[in-house]
C-alpha cells in the first residue's frame, strides 16, 4: 500500500461510538471519532498509525474493520471503562449541529501515549483535543516534518496560551471558519492570514459547504466544496478532509504548495463521500478509483 | 471598442442616487443603480445600451461619466420628478444590508421603453425590477439570443407566477443564494438545479463572499469569490458581476459553457474591485489590464 518515497503518518485523536439524528434518519452507537474518520480517509493513500483509547465496550468488529483497512493499531489502547460516546442532532440546516449528550469516558481519563514504534513518524495529525495533550504528543515525536493541528471553540476559549505555543511548534493549522473568527476576530482570508502570523507555515480554513481556503508560503488556494444535492450526516467531514489531505501528502512524501493543493482537493472529495451516509458507512466502501473519478469531475467543475 | 463578432448588449434597470453607510465610512447621493453598476462593468468589454429613468435632479456630471465610458445613453430617459434614491447601511457583517430609506420616484412611475435602436440587441440583461416590466421589455426585443434576468425576494413573494412565465422566456437566471432558497425551498446545487427546471438554459447562483455556482447544458461550474481582506461597500456587487459576465459574453459573441465560465470569472473579478470602495468609485478607474492581472492571480488561486 505504501509508495516509494512515502512518509509515515500518525494520528492522535478520539475513537468513539456516535449516535446521530438527522432529517434523513438516525443511527445509534456507530463507529466514529476524529482518529477513525481521519484514518479511514488517509488509509486510501498510505498506512496510518492510529493513537487513541477505547473502552471495554468497544465492539471487536470495529477493530477488525480498521485493521482490514491496513491501519496500524499498535496505538489503539484498550482501557478499563467505557468508550467515548457522542450523541448529536442535525436539522434541515446541516451547518447547525446540536450536541445532545457527550460522555468522554476513557478519552477524558488518559494522556495520549504515542507507541515507541510511531515516534519517528514524519507526518503527524493532532485531531481536536486538549492543547496540553496535543503538546504532549509533539514532545514525544522525534522526527516530525509536517505536523498539523486541529482544534475547536472550547479550547480556543479555555486554553488559548497553550494553543499559541502549539501553533509555533507545528507546520499546519486546520480550523473551520467559526473557529478562525473566534481565534482572530476576522473573517475569510484575513482570518487565515492572522492565524499564519501566529506561527505555522500553512493555515487551512474549512468552510463546510463553501469549501476551504489555504494560505502559506506566499500562496493563496481557494477550493469550493464538491456540490451535493443530499447530505445525510456531516459528522466526521472535517476529519475525513484532514485524513485525505494528510494521507495524500504523506504518500507524496514532500510538502510543497502544489502537493498541498492536490492533497486538499483529495480531502475535499473524500469528505464529500463521507457526508453522503451516516457514520463511516460510505467511506469504508470507497476505493481510490472512486475518489479519482470524482476528483476529475470536480477539477472540470472549477476550470475557467 | 467593439470586437469583430461581438454582439450588442442592452441593460434595463435602475439609475440611482445612493446614500451608503458602512463601518468604513459613508457617502451621500452617489451614482448608483443596477443599470449603472452593470454598464460600467460591461463597458470594459463592449458598448452597452442602457435603458433607465432619471429625474430632474440627476447631476449632469454623472451622465457625462457614463457617456465617457462609451455607454449608449439613447435609452436614458429624463422624466419630470426625482431620481430613484436608496439609502442603506452595512454593519461589521457585510452580508447583512439594512435599507434605511427607499424613494422609487421616476423609477416607479414609468414602464421601461426600449429605444427602437436597441430592439435588435442579441444580449439582454433585465436587472432587478418588476417581473411585469421585465416581461414588457422582452416583448419589445426582436432578436434576443441570450437574455438574462435578475430578481429579488420582493418579486418572488409578490409576483411568482409572472416570474415563472419570464423564466421560460429567457436563457439565463441570476439570483443570490437567499433568493434561490426562497424560489425553491432548497440550497446550493439543488436550488440551482430546481431553478433550471423552471425553464432557463443556465442558472447562476451568487453566494457573495463564497463565490458562485453555475448550472446548465449538463455542466456544473463552481467559482470562489476573489479573496479580499477589506470590503468597504458591497452595493452593486451583484450587478457589477452580471455586467462583467454579460459584457464578456457579448464581446465573445457566442454563449458556450466555456465562454460562460470565463465570463463568470471576469464578473467575479470585476465585482471584487467594485466592493473595494464606495459606489462606483473603484469600477470607473478600472482598466481591462487591471482586470486581466487580477484574473490571472485568481486563476492560480483555484488551480490544483
Coordinates of C-alpha atoms in Angstrom, one line a residue:
Chain A
X1 CA 0.0 0.0 0.0
X2 CA 2.9 2.4 0.7
X3 CA 4.5 4.0 -2.3
X4 CA 8.2 4.6 -2.6
X5 CA 9.2 8.0 -1.0
X6 CA 6.1 8.0 1.1
X7 CA 6.4 9.1 4.7
X8 CA 4.8 7.6 7.8
X9 CA 1.8 9.2 9.2
X10 CA 0.5 9.2 12.8
X11 CA -2.9 10.5 14.0
X12 CA -3.8 11.1 17.6
X13 CA -7.5 11.6 18.3
X14 CA -10.7 10.2 19.5
X15 CA -12.3 6.8 18.8
X16 CA -16.0 7.0 19.5
X17 CA -19.4 5.4 19.4
X18 CA -21.7 8.0 17.9
X19 CA -25.5 8.3 18.0
X20 CA -26.7 10.7 15.3
X21 CA -30.0 12.0 14.2
X22 CA -30.6 14.0 11.0
X23 CA -33.7 14.7 8.8
X24 CA -32.5 11.6 6.9
X25 CA -32.7 9.1 9.7
X26 CA -30.8 8.1 12.8
X27 CA -28.2 5.6 14.0
X28 CA -27.0 4.5 17.4
X29 CA -23.6 3.7 18.7
X30 CA -21.9 3.6 15.3
X31 CA -18.2 3.7 14.8
X32 CA -16.9 7.3 14.9
X33 CA -14.4 9.7 16.4
X34 CA -11.8 12.0 14.8
X35 CA -9.0 9.4 14.6
X36 CA -11.3 6.9 13.0
X37 CA -12.7 9.3 10.3
X38 CA -9.2 10.6 9.7
X39 CA -7.6 7.1 9.4
X40 CA -10.2 5.6 7.1
X41 CA -9.7 8.5 4.6
X42 CA -5.9 8.5 4.9
X43 CA -5.8 4.7 4.5
X44 CA -6.8 5.2 0.9
X45 CA -3.3 6.5 0.3
X46 CA -0.9 5.1 3.0
X47 CA -0.6 3.1 6.2
X48 CA -1.8 5.2 9.1
X49 CA -0.6 4.8 12.6
X50 CA -3.6 5.4 14.9
X51 CA -3.3 6.5 18.5
X52 CA -6.4 6.6 20.7
X53 CA -8.3 5.0 23.5
X54 CA -11.2 2.5 23.6
X55 CA -13.2 1.1 26.5
X56 CA -14.2 -2.4 27.3
X57 CA -17.5 -1.9 25.4
X58 CA -15.8 -1.3 22.1
X59 CA -17.1 -3.9 19.6
X60 CA -14.3 -6.1 18.2
X61 CA -15.8 -5.9 14.7
X62 CA -14.9 -2.2 14.7
X63 CA -11.3 -3.1 15.5
X64 CA -11.4 -5.7 12.7
X65 CA -12.7 -3.1 10.2
X66 CA -9.9 -0.7 11.0
X67 CA -7.3 -3.5 10.8
X68 CA -8.7 -4.7 7.5
X69 CA -8.1 -1.2 6.0
X70 CA -4.4 -1.6 6.8
X71 CA -4.5 0.8 9.7
X72 CA -1.7 0.3 12.3
X73 CA -3.5 -0.2 15.7
X74 CA -0.4 -0.5 17.9
X75 CA -1.5 2.8 19.5
X76 CA -5.2 1.8 20.0
X77 CA -5.1 1.4 23.7
X78 CA -7.9 -0.6 25.4
X79 CA -8.6 0.8 28.9
X80 CA -10.9 -0.1 31.7
X81 CA -14.2 1.8 31.4
X82 CA -16.4 2.9 28.5
X83 CA -15.6 4.2 25.1
X84 CA -16.1 7.9 24.3
X85 CA -19.7 8.5 23.2
X86 CA -21.2 11.4 21.4
X87 CA -24.9 12.0 20.6
X88 CA -25.9 14.7 18.2
X89 CA -28.7 16.0 16.0
X90 CA -28.7 17.9 12.7
X91 CA -31.6 19.9 11.5
X92 CA -32.6 21.0 8.0
X93 CA -29.7 23.4 8.0
X94 CA -26.9 20.8 8.3
X95 CA -24.4 23.5 9.3
X96 CA -26.1 23.6 12.8
X97 CA -25.0 20.7 15.0
X98 CA -26.7 20.2 18.3
X99 CA -24.9 18.1 20.8
X100 CA -27.4 16.1 22.8
X101 CA -25.0 14.2 25.0
X102 CA -21.3 13.7 25.5
X103 CA -19.5 11.1 27.6
X104 CA -15.8 11.5 27.5
X105 CA -15.2 8.2 29.4
X106 CA -11.7 6.8 28.6
X107 CA -11.0 9.6 26.2
X108 CA -11.0 12.1 29.0
X109 CA -9.1 10.0 31.5
X110 CA -5.8 9.3 29.9
X111 CA -2.9 11.4 28.3
X112 CA -2.2 10.2 24.8
X113 CA 0.9 8.0 24.7
X114 CA 2.5 7.5 21.3
X115 CA 3.9 4.0 20.9
X116 CA 7.7 3.8 20.6
X117 CA 7.3 2.5 17.0
X118 CA 5.4 5.6 15.9
X119 CA 7.7 8.2 17.3
X120 CA 9.8 8.6 14.2
X121 CA 6.8 9.4 12.0
X122 CA 7.4 12.4 9.8
X123 CA 3.7 13.3 9.3
X124 CA 1.6 14.0 12.4
X125 CA -2.1 14.9 12.7
X126 CA -3.3 16.2 16.1
X127 CA -7.0 15.8 15.9
X128 CA -9.2 18.1 18.1
X129 CA -8.4 17.6 21.7
X130 CA -6.8 19.4 24.7
X131 CA -3.9 21.6 23.6
X132 CA -1.9 20.3 26.6
X133 CA -2.4 16.7 25.3
X134 CA -1.5 17.9 21.8
X135 CA 1.7 19.5 23.0
X136 CA 2.5 16.3 25.0
X137 CA 2.2 14.3 21.7
X138 CA 4.6 16.7 19.9
X139 CA 7.1 16.2 22.8
X140 CA 7.1 12.5 22.0
X141 CA 7.7 12.9 18.3
X142 CA 11.3 12.8 17.3
X143 CA 11.3 13.3 13.5
X144 CA 8.1 15.3 12.7
X145 CA 8.5 17.2 9.5
X146 CA 4.8 18.1 8.9
X147 CA 2.6 18.3 12.0
X148 CA -0.9 19.7 11.6
X149 CA -3.2 20.6 14.5
X150 CA -7.0 20.8 14.6
X151 CA -8.8 22.5 17.4
X152 CA -12.3 23.7 18.4
X153 CA -14.1 26.7 20.1
X154 CA -13.9 25.1 23.5
X155 CA -10.0 25.1 23.5
X156 CA -9.8 28.5 21.9
X157 CA -11.9 29.9 24.8
X158 CA -10.2 27.9 27.6
X159 CA -6.6 27.3 26.6
X160 CA -5.5 30.0 24.1
X161 CA -2.0 30.5 25.5
X162 CA -1.2 26.7 25.2
X163 CA -2.7 26.7 21.7
X164 CA -0.5 29.7 20.7
X165 CA 2.6 27.8 21.9
X166 CA 1.4 24.8 19.9
X167 CA 0.9 26.9 16.7
X168 CA 4.6 27.7 16.9
X169 CA 5.5 24.1 17.1
X170 CA 3.6 22.8 14.1
X171 CA 3.7 23.3 10.4
X172 CA 0.0 23.4 9.8
X173 CA -3.2 24.5 11.4
X174 CA -6.7 23.4 10.3
X175 CA -9.7 25.1 11.7
X176 CA -13.2 25.8 10.5
X177 CA -14.5 29.4 9.7
X178 CA -16.2 29.9 13.0
X179 CA -13.0 28.8 14.9
X180 CA -10.9 31.1 12.7
X181 CA -13.2 34.0 13.6
X182 CA -13.0 33.2 17.3
X183 CA -9.2 33.0 17.1
X184 CA -8.6 36.2 15.2
X185 CA -11.8 38.4 15.2
X186 CA -11.6 38.4 11.4
X187 CA -13.2 36.6 8.6
X188 CA -12.2 34.7 5.4
X189 CA -8.7 35.4 4.0
X190 CA -8.0 38.0 6.7
X191 CA -8.6 35.3 9.5
X192 CA -6.4 32.8 7.7
X193 CA -3.6 35.3 7.3
X194 CA -3.9 36.3 11.0
X195 CA -3.5 32.6 12.1
X196 CA -0.5 32.3 9.8
X197 CA 1.1 35.2 11.8
X198 CA 0.7 33.0 14.9
X199 CA 3.4 30.7 13.7
X200 CA 2.5 27.8 11.3
X201 CA 3.7 27.6 7.7
X202 CA 0.3 26.8 6.3
X203 CA -3.3 27.5 7.5
X204 CA -6.3 25.8 6.1
X205 CA -9.7 27.2 6.9
X206 CA -12.6 24.8 6.3
X207 CA -15.9 26.5 5.3
X208 CA -18.2 23.4 5.1
X209 CA -20.5 23.6 2.1
X210 CA -18.5 26.7 0.9
X211 CA -15.2 24.8 0.6
X212 CA -11.8 25.8 2.0
X213 CA -9.0 28.4 1.9
X214 CA -5.4 27.6 2.3
X215 CA -2.6 30.2 2.8
X216 CA 1.1 29.8 3.3
X217 CA 4.4 30.2 1.6
X218 CA 3.1 33.3 -0.2
X219 CA 0.3 31.4 -1.8
X220 CA -3.5 31.5 -1.5
X221 CA -5.5 28.5 -2.6
X222 CA -9.3 28.6 -2.8
X223 CA -11.4 25.5 -3.3
X224 CA -15.2 25.1 -3.3
X225 CA -16.9 22.1 -1.7
X226 CA -17.9 19.3 -4.1
X227 CA -21.6 20.0 -4.7
X228 CA -24.0 17.5 -3.2
X229 CA -27.8 17.6 -3.5
X230 CA -28.2 15.5 -0.4
X231 CA -26.2 15.5 2.8
X232 CA -27.2 12.8 5.2
X233 CA -24.7 13.1 8.0
X234 CA -21.9 15.8 8.2
X235 CA -20.3 14.1 11.2
X236 CA -16.6 13.5 10.6
X237 CA -16.4 15.6 7.4
X238 CA -13.6 17.7 8.8
X239 CA -11.5 14.8 10.0
X240 CA -12.2 12.9 6.7
X241 CA -11.0 16.0 4.9
X242 CA -7.8 16.2 7.0
X243 CA -7.3 12.4 6.6
X244 CA -7.5 12.6 2.8
X245 CA -5.2 15.6 2.8
X246 CA -2.6 14.2 5.2
X247 CA -2.7 10.7 3.6
X248 CA -2.2 12.2 0.1
X249 CA 0.7 14.3 1.4
X250 CA 2.4 11.6 3.3
X251 CA 2.1 9.4 0.2
X252 CA 3.6 12.1 -1.9
X253 CA 6.4 12.4 0.6
X254 CA 7.1 16.1 0.3
X255 CA 5.0 19.1 1.3
X256 CA 5.1 21.7 -1.5
X257 CA 2.3 24.2 -2.2
X258 CA 1.4 22.2 -5.3
X259 CA 1.2 18.9 -3.4
X260 CA -0.8 20.6 -0.7
X261 CA -3.3 22.0 -3.2
X262 CA -3.7 18.5 -4.6
X263 CA -4.0 16.9 -1.2
X264 CA -6.7 19.5 -0.2
X265 CA -8.6 18.6 -3.3
X266 CA -8.5 14.9 -2.4
X267 CA -9.5 15.7 1.1
X268 CA -12.5 17.7 -0.2
X269 CA -13.6 14.9 -2.4
X270 CA -13.3 12.2 0.2
X271 CA -15.2 14.4 2.7
X272 CA -18.0 14.7 0.1
X273 CA -18.4 11.0 0.1
X274 CA -18.3 10.8 3.9
X275 CA -21.4 13.0 4.3
X276 CA -23.5 11.0 1.9
X277 CA -24.2 8.4 4.5
X278 CA -24.2 8.0 8.3
X279 CA -21.0 7.5 10.2
X280 CA -18.2 5.8 8.3
X281 CA -20.6 3.8 6.1
X282 CA -19.8 5.5 2.8
X283 CA -16.1 6.0 3.5
X284 CA -15.4 2.3 4.3
X285 CA -16.8 1.3 0.9
X286 CA -14.7 3.8 -1.0
X287 CA -11.8 2.9 -3.3
X288 CA -9.1 5.3 -4.6
X289 CA -10.6 4.7 -8.1
X290 CA -13.9 6.2 -6.9
X291 CA -12.1 9.1 -5.4
X292 CA -10.0 9.7 -8.6
X293 CA -13.2 9.7 -10.7
X294 CA -15.0 12.3 -8.6
X295 CA -11.8 14.3 -8.4
X296 CA -11.6 14.5 -12.2
X297 CA -15.3 15.6 -12.4
X298 CA -14.6 18.2 -9.7
X299 CA -11.5 19.5 -11.5
X300 CA -13.7 20.1 -14.5
X301 CA -16.2 22.0 -12.4
X302 CA -13.7 24.6 -11.2
X303 CA -12.0 25.3 -14.6
X304 CA -12.3 28.6 -16.3
Chain B
X1 CA -14.1 49.3 -28.5
X2 CA -16.3 46.6 -30.1
X3 CA -14.5 43.5 -31.4
X4 CA -15.4 41.7 -34.5
X5 CA -18.1 39.1 -33.8
X6 CA -19.3 40.9 -30.7
X7 CA -23.0 41.2 -30.1
X8 CA -24.9 44.2 -28.9
X9 CA -25.9 44.3 -25.3
X10 CA -28.8 46.1 -23.7
X11 CA -29.5 46.5 -20.0
X12 CA -32.7 47.7 -18.4
X13 CA -32.6 48.6 -14.8
X14 CA -32.4 51.4 -12.2
X15 CA -30.3 54.6 -12.2
X16 CA -30.0 55.8 -8.7
X17 CA -28.5 58.2 -6.2
X18 CA -27.3 56.1 -3.3
X19 CA -26.5 57.1 0.3
X20 CA -24.5 54.4 1.9
X21 CA -23.1 53.8 5.4
X22 CA -20.6 51.1 6.3
X23 CA -18.0 50.7 9.1
X24 CA -15.6 52.2 6.6
X25 CA -17.4 55.5 6.1
X26 CA -20.4 57.0 4.4
X27 CA -21.3 58.7 1.2
X28 CA -24.4 60.6 0.2
X29 CA -26.3 60.7 -3.2
X30 CA -23.5 59.0 -5.1
X31 CA -24.1 57.5 -8.6
X32 CA -25.6 54.0 -8.3
X33 CA -28.4 51.7 -9.5
X34 CA -28.4 48.3 -11.1
X35 CA -28.1 49.6 -14.7
X36 CA -25.2 51.9 -13.8
X37 CA -23.2 49.2 -12.0
X38 CA -23.9 46.8 -14.8
X39 CA -23.0 49.2 -17.6
X40 CA -19.7 50.3 -16.0
X41 CA -18.5 46.7 -15.7
X42 CA -19.8 45.6 -19.2
X43 CA -18.3 48.7 -20.8
X44 CA -14.8 47.2 -20.1
X45 CA -15.7 44.8 -22.9
X46 CA -18.2 46.3 -25.2
X47 CA -20.6 49.1 -26.0
X48 CA -23.6 48.8 -23.6
X49 CA -27.0 50.2 -24.4
X50 CA -28.5 51.5 -21.2
X51 CA -32.2 51.8 -20.5
X52 CA -33.4 53.6 -17.4
X53 CA -35.0 56.7 -15.9
X54 CA -33.5 59.7 -14.3
X55 CA -35.3 62.7 -12.7
X56 CA -34.6 66.4 -13.0
X57 CA -32.2 66.3 -10.1
X58 CA -29.8 63.9 -11.7
X59 CA -26.4 65.6 -11.9
X60 CA -25.2 66.1 -15.5
X61 CA -21.6 65.0 -14.5
X62 CA -23.0 61.5 -13.9
X63 CA -24.4 61.5 -17.4
X64 CA -21.0 62.7 -18.7
X65 CA -19.2 59.9 -16.8
X66 CA -21.4 57.2 -18.3
X67 CA -21.0 58.7 -21.8
X68 CA -17.2 58.9 -21.4
X69 CA -17.2 55.2 -20.8
X70 CA -18.7 54.7 -24.2
X71 CA -22.2 53.7 -22.8
X72 CA -25.1 54.3 -25.2
X73 CA -27.5 56.6 -23.4
X74 CA -30.2 56.7 -26.0
X75 CA -32.4 54.8 -23.5
X76 CA -31.6 57.0 -20.5
X77 CA -34.9 58.9 -20.3
X78 CA -35.1 62.1 -18.2
X79 CA -38.5 62.5 -16.7
X80 CA -40.3 65.1 -14.5
X81 CA -39.7 64.3 -10.9
X82 CA -36.8 63.0 -8.8
X83 CA -34.3 60.2 -9.5
X84 CA -34.6 56.9 -7.6
X85 CA -32.9 57.1 -4.3
X86 CA -31.7 54.4 -1.9
X87 CA -30.2 54.7 1.5
X88 CA -28.7 51.8 3.2
X89 CA -26.3 50.7 5.9
X90 CA -23.9 47.8 6.3
X91 CA -22.6 46.5 9.6
X92 CA -19.5 44.5 10.5
X93 CA -21.1 41.5 8.8
X94 CA -21.2 43.0 5.3
X95 CA -23.7 40.3 4.2
X96 CA -26.4 42.0 6.2
X97 CA -27.8 45.0 4.4
X98 CA -30.2 47.3 6.1
X99 CA -32.3 49.5 3.9
X100 CA -32.9 52.8 5.7
X101 CA -34.9 54.6 3.0
X102 CA -36.1 54.0 -0.5
X103 CA -37.7 56.5 -2.8
X104 CA -38.7 54.9 -6.1
X105 CA -39.6 58.3 -7.7
X106 CA -39.4 58.2 -11.5
X107 CA -38.2 54.5 -11.4
X108 CA -41.6 53.5 -10.0
X109 CA -43.7 55.7 -12.3
X110 CA -42.9 54.6 -15.8
X111 CA -42.8 51.3 -17.7
X112 CA -39.4 50.7 -19.3
X113 CA -39.4 51.6 -23.0
X114 CA -36.6 50.2 -25.1
X115 CA -35.5 52.7 -27.8
X116 CA -36.1 51.5 -31.4
X117 CA -32.4 51.4 -32.0
X118 CA -31.9 48.9 -29.2
X119 CA -34.6 46.4 -30.1
X120 CA -32.4 44.2 -32.3
X121 CA -29.9 43.6 -29.5
X122 CA -28.9 39.9 -29.1
X123 CA -27.8 40.1 -25.5
X124 CA -30.2 41.5 -22.9
X125 CA -29.9 41.9 -19.1
X126 CA -33.1 42.5 -17.1
X127 CA -31.8 43.9 -13.9
X128 CA -33.9 43.5 -10.7
X129 CA -37.3 45.1 -11.2
X130 CA -41.0 44.2 -11.5
X131 CA -41.4 40.9 -13.4
X132 CA -44.3 42.6 -15.4
X133 CA -41.9 45.3 -16.6
X134 CA -39.2 42.7 -17.3
X135 CA -41.7 40.8 -19.5
X136 CA -42.7 44.0 -21.2
X137 CA -39.1 44.5 -22.1
X138 CA -38.8 41.0 -23.6
X139 CA -41.9 41.8 -25.7
X140 CA -40.0 44.7 -27.2
X141 CA -36.9 42.8 -28.1
X142 CA -36.9 41.3 -31.6
X143 CA -33.6 39.4 -31.8
X144 CA -32.7 38.3 -28.3
X145 CA -30.4 35.3 -28.2
X146 CA -29.2 35.4 -24.7
X147 CA -31.5 37.2 -22.2
X148 CA -30.7 37.0 -18.5
X149 CA -33.0 38.0 -15.7
X150 CA -32.1 39.1 -12.1
X151 CA -34.8 39.4 -9.4
X152 CA -35.2 39.7 -5.7
X153 CA -37.1 38.4 -2.7
X154 CA -39.9 41.0 -3.0
X155 CA -40.8 39.8 -6.5
X156 CA -40.5 36.2 -5.6
X157 CA -43.1 36.7 -2.8
X158 CA -45.4 39.0 -4.7
X159 CA -45.2 38.0 -8.4
X160 CA -44.1 34.4 -8.6
X161 CA -46.5 33.4 -11.5
X162 CA -45.2 36.2 -13.7
X163 CA -41.6 35.4 -12.8
X164 CA -42.3 31.7 -13.8
X165 CA -43.5 32.9 -17.2
X166 CA -40.4 35.1 -17.5
X167 CA -38.1 32.2 -16.6
X168 CA -39.5 30.3 -19.7
X169 CA -38.8 33.3 -21.9
X170 CA -35.1 33.9 -21.0
X171 CA -31.9 31.9 -21.4
X172 CA -30.4 32.8 -18.0
X173 CA -31.4 33.4 -14.5
X174 CA -29.1 35.1 -11.9
X175 CA -30.1 35.1 -8.3
X176 CA -28.3 35.1 -4.9
X177 CA -28.4 32.2 -2.6
X178 CA -31.2 33.6 -0.4
X179 CA -33.4 34.2 -3.4
X180 CA -32.6 30.7 -4.7
X181 CA -33.7 29.2 -1.4
X182 CA -36.9 31.3 -1.4
X183 CA -37.7 30.2 -5.0
X184 CA -37.1 26.5 -4.5
X185 CA -37.0 25.7 -0.8
X186 CA -33.6 24.1 -1.5
X187 CA -30.0 25.1 -1.0
X188 CA -26.8 25.2 -3.1
X189 CA -26.6 23.0 -6.2
X190 CA -30.1 21.5 -5.5
X191 CA -31.6 25.0 -5.6
X192 CA -29.8 25.9 -8.8
X193 CA -31.0 22.6 -10.5
X194 CA -34.6 23.3 -9.4
X195 CA -34.5 26.8 -11.0
X196 CA -33.1 25.2 -14.1
X197 CA -36.2 23.0 -14.2
X198 CA -38.3 26.2 -14.3
X199 CA -37.2 26.9 -17.9
X200 CA -33.9 28.7 -18.4
X201 CA -30.8 27.2 -20.1
X202 CA -28.4 28.4 -17.4
X203 CA -28.8 29.4 -13.8
X204 CA -26.2 31.3 -11.8
X205 CA -26.5 31.4 -8.0
X206 CA -24.4 34.2 -6.4
X207 CA -23.1 33.4 -2.9
X208 CA -21.4 36.7 -2.1
X209 CA -18.1 36.1 -0.3
X210 CA -18.5 32.4 -1.1
X211 CA -18.5 32.8 -4.8
X212 CA -21.0 31.4 -7.3
X213 CA -22.4 28.3 -8.9
X214 CA -23.5 27.9 -12.5
X215 CA -25.5 25.0 -13.9
X216 CA -26.8 24.4 -17.4
X217 CA -26.2 22.3 -20.5
X218 CA -25.3 19.3 -18.3
X219 CA -22.4 21.3 -16.7
X220 CA -21.7 22.5 -13.2
X221 CA -19.3 25.3 -12.6
X222 CA -18.1 26.4 -9.2
X223 CA -16.1 29.5 -8.5
X224 CA -15.0 31.0 -5.2
X225 CA -15.1 34.8 -4.7
X226 CA -11.8 36.6 -5.1
X227 CA -10.5 36.9 -1.5
X228 CA -10.4 40.4 -0.1
X229 CA -9.2 41.4 3.4
X230 CA -11.3 44.6 3.3
X231 CA -14.7 45.2 1.8
X232 CA -15.8 48.8 2.0
X233 CA -19.1 48.8 0.2
X234 CA -20.8 45.7 -1.3
X235 CA -23.5 47.9 -3.0
X236 CA -23.7 46.9 -6.7
X237 CA -21.5 43.9 -6.4
X238 CA -24.2 41.6 -8.0
X239 CA -24.9 44.0 -10.9
X240 CA -21.2 44.5 -11.5
X241 CA -20.7 40.7 -11.6
X242 CA -23.6 40.5 -14.1
X243 CA -22.2 43.4 -16.1
X244 CA -18.7 41.8 -16.3
X245 CA -20.3 38.5 -17.3
X246 CA -22.6 39.8 -19.9
X247 CA -20.1 42.2 -21.3
X248 CA -17.5 39.5 -21.7
X249 CA -20.1 37.1 -23.3
X250 CA -21.4 39.8 -25.7
X251 CA -17.8 40.6 -26.7
X252 CA -17.1 36.9 -27.3
X253 CA -20.3 36.7 -29.4
X254 CA -21.3 33.2 -28.6
X255 CA -22.6 31.6 -25.4
X256 CA -20.9 28.3 -24.8
X257 CA -20.3 26.7 -21.4
X258 CA -16.6 27.5 -21.7
X259 CA -17.3 31.2 -22.6
X260 CA -19.8 31.4 -19.8
X261 CA -17.3 30.1 -17.2
X262 CA -14.7 32.6 -18.4
X263 CA -17.3 35.4 -18.3
X264 CA -18.3 34.4 -14.8
X265 CA -14.7 34.6 -13.7
X266 CA -14.4 38.1 -15.2
X267 CA -17.6 39.1 -13.5
X268 CA -16.3 37.8 -10.2
X269 CA -13.0 39.7 -10.5
X270 CA -14.7 43.0 -11.5
X271 CA -17.1 42.7 -8.6
X272 CA -14.1 42.2 -6.3
X273 CA -12.9 45.6 -7.4
X274 CA -16.3 47.2 -7.1
X275 CA -16.6 46.4 -3.3
X276 CA -13.2 47.9 -2.5
X277 CA -14.6 51.4 -2.5
X278 CA -17.9 53.2 -2.2
X279 CA -20.4 53.4 -5.1
X280 CA -18.8 53.2 -8.5
X281 CA -15.5 54.9 -7.4
X282 CA -13.3 51.9 -7.9
X283 CA -15.0 50.5 -11.0
X284 CA -14.7 53.7 -13.0
X285 CA -11.0 53.8 -12.5
X286 CA -10.6 50.2 -13.7
X287 CA -8.9 49.2 -17.0
X288 CA -9.2 45.8 -18.7
X289 CA -5.5 45.4 -18.0
X290 CA -6.1 45.6 -14.2
X291 CA -8.9 43.0 -14.5
X292 CA -6.7 40.7 -16.6
X293 CA -4.0 40.9 -14.0
X294 CA -6.3 40.0 -11.1
X295 CA -7.9 37.3 -13.2
X296 CA -4.5 35.6 -13.7
X297 CA -3.7 35.8 -10.0
X298 CA -7.2 34.4 -9.3
X299 CA -6.8 31.5 -11.8
X300 CA -3.6 30.5 -10.0
X301 CA -5.5 30.5 -6.6
X302 CA -8.0 27.9 -7.8
X303 CA -5.7 25.5 -9.5
X304 CA -5.0 22.0 -8.2

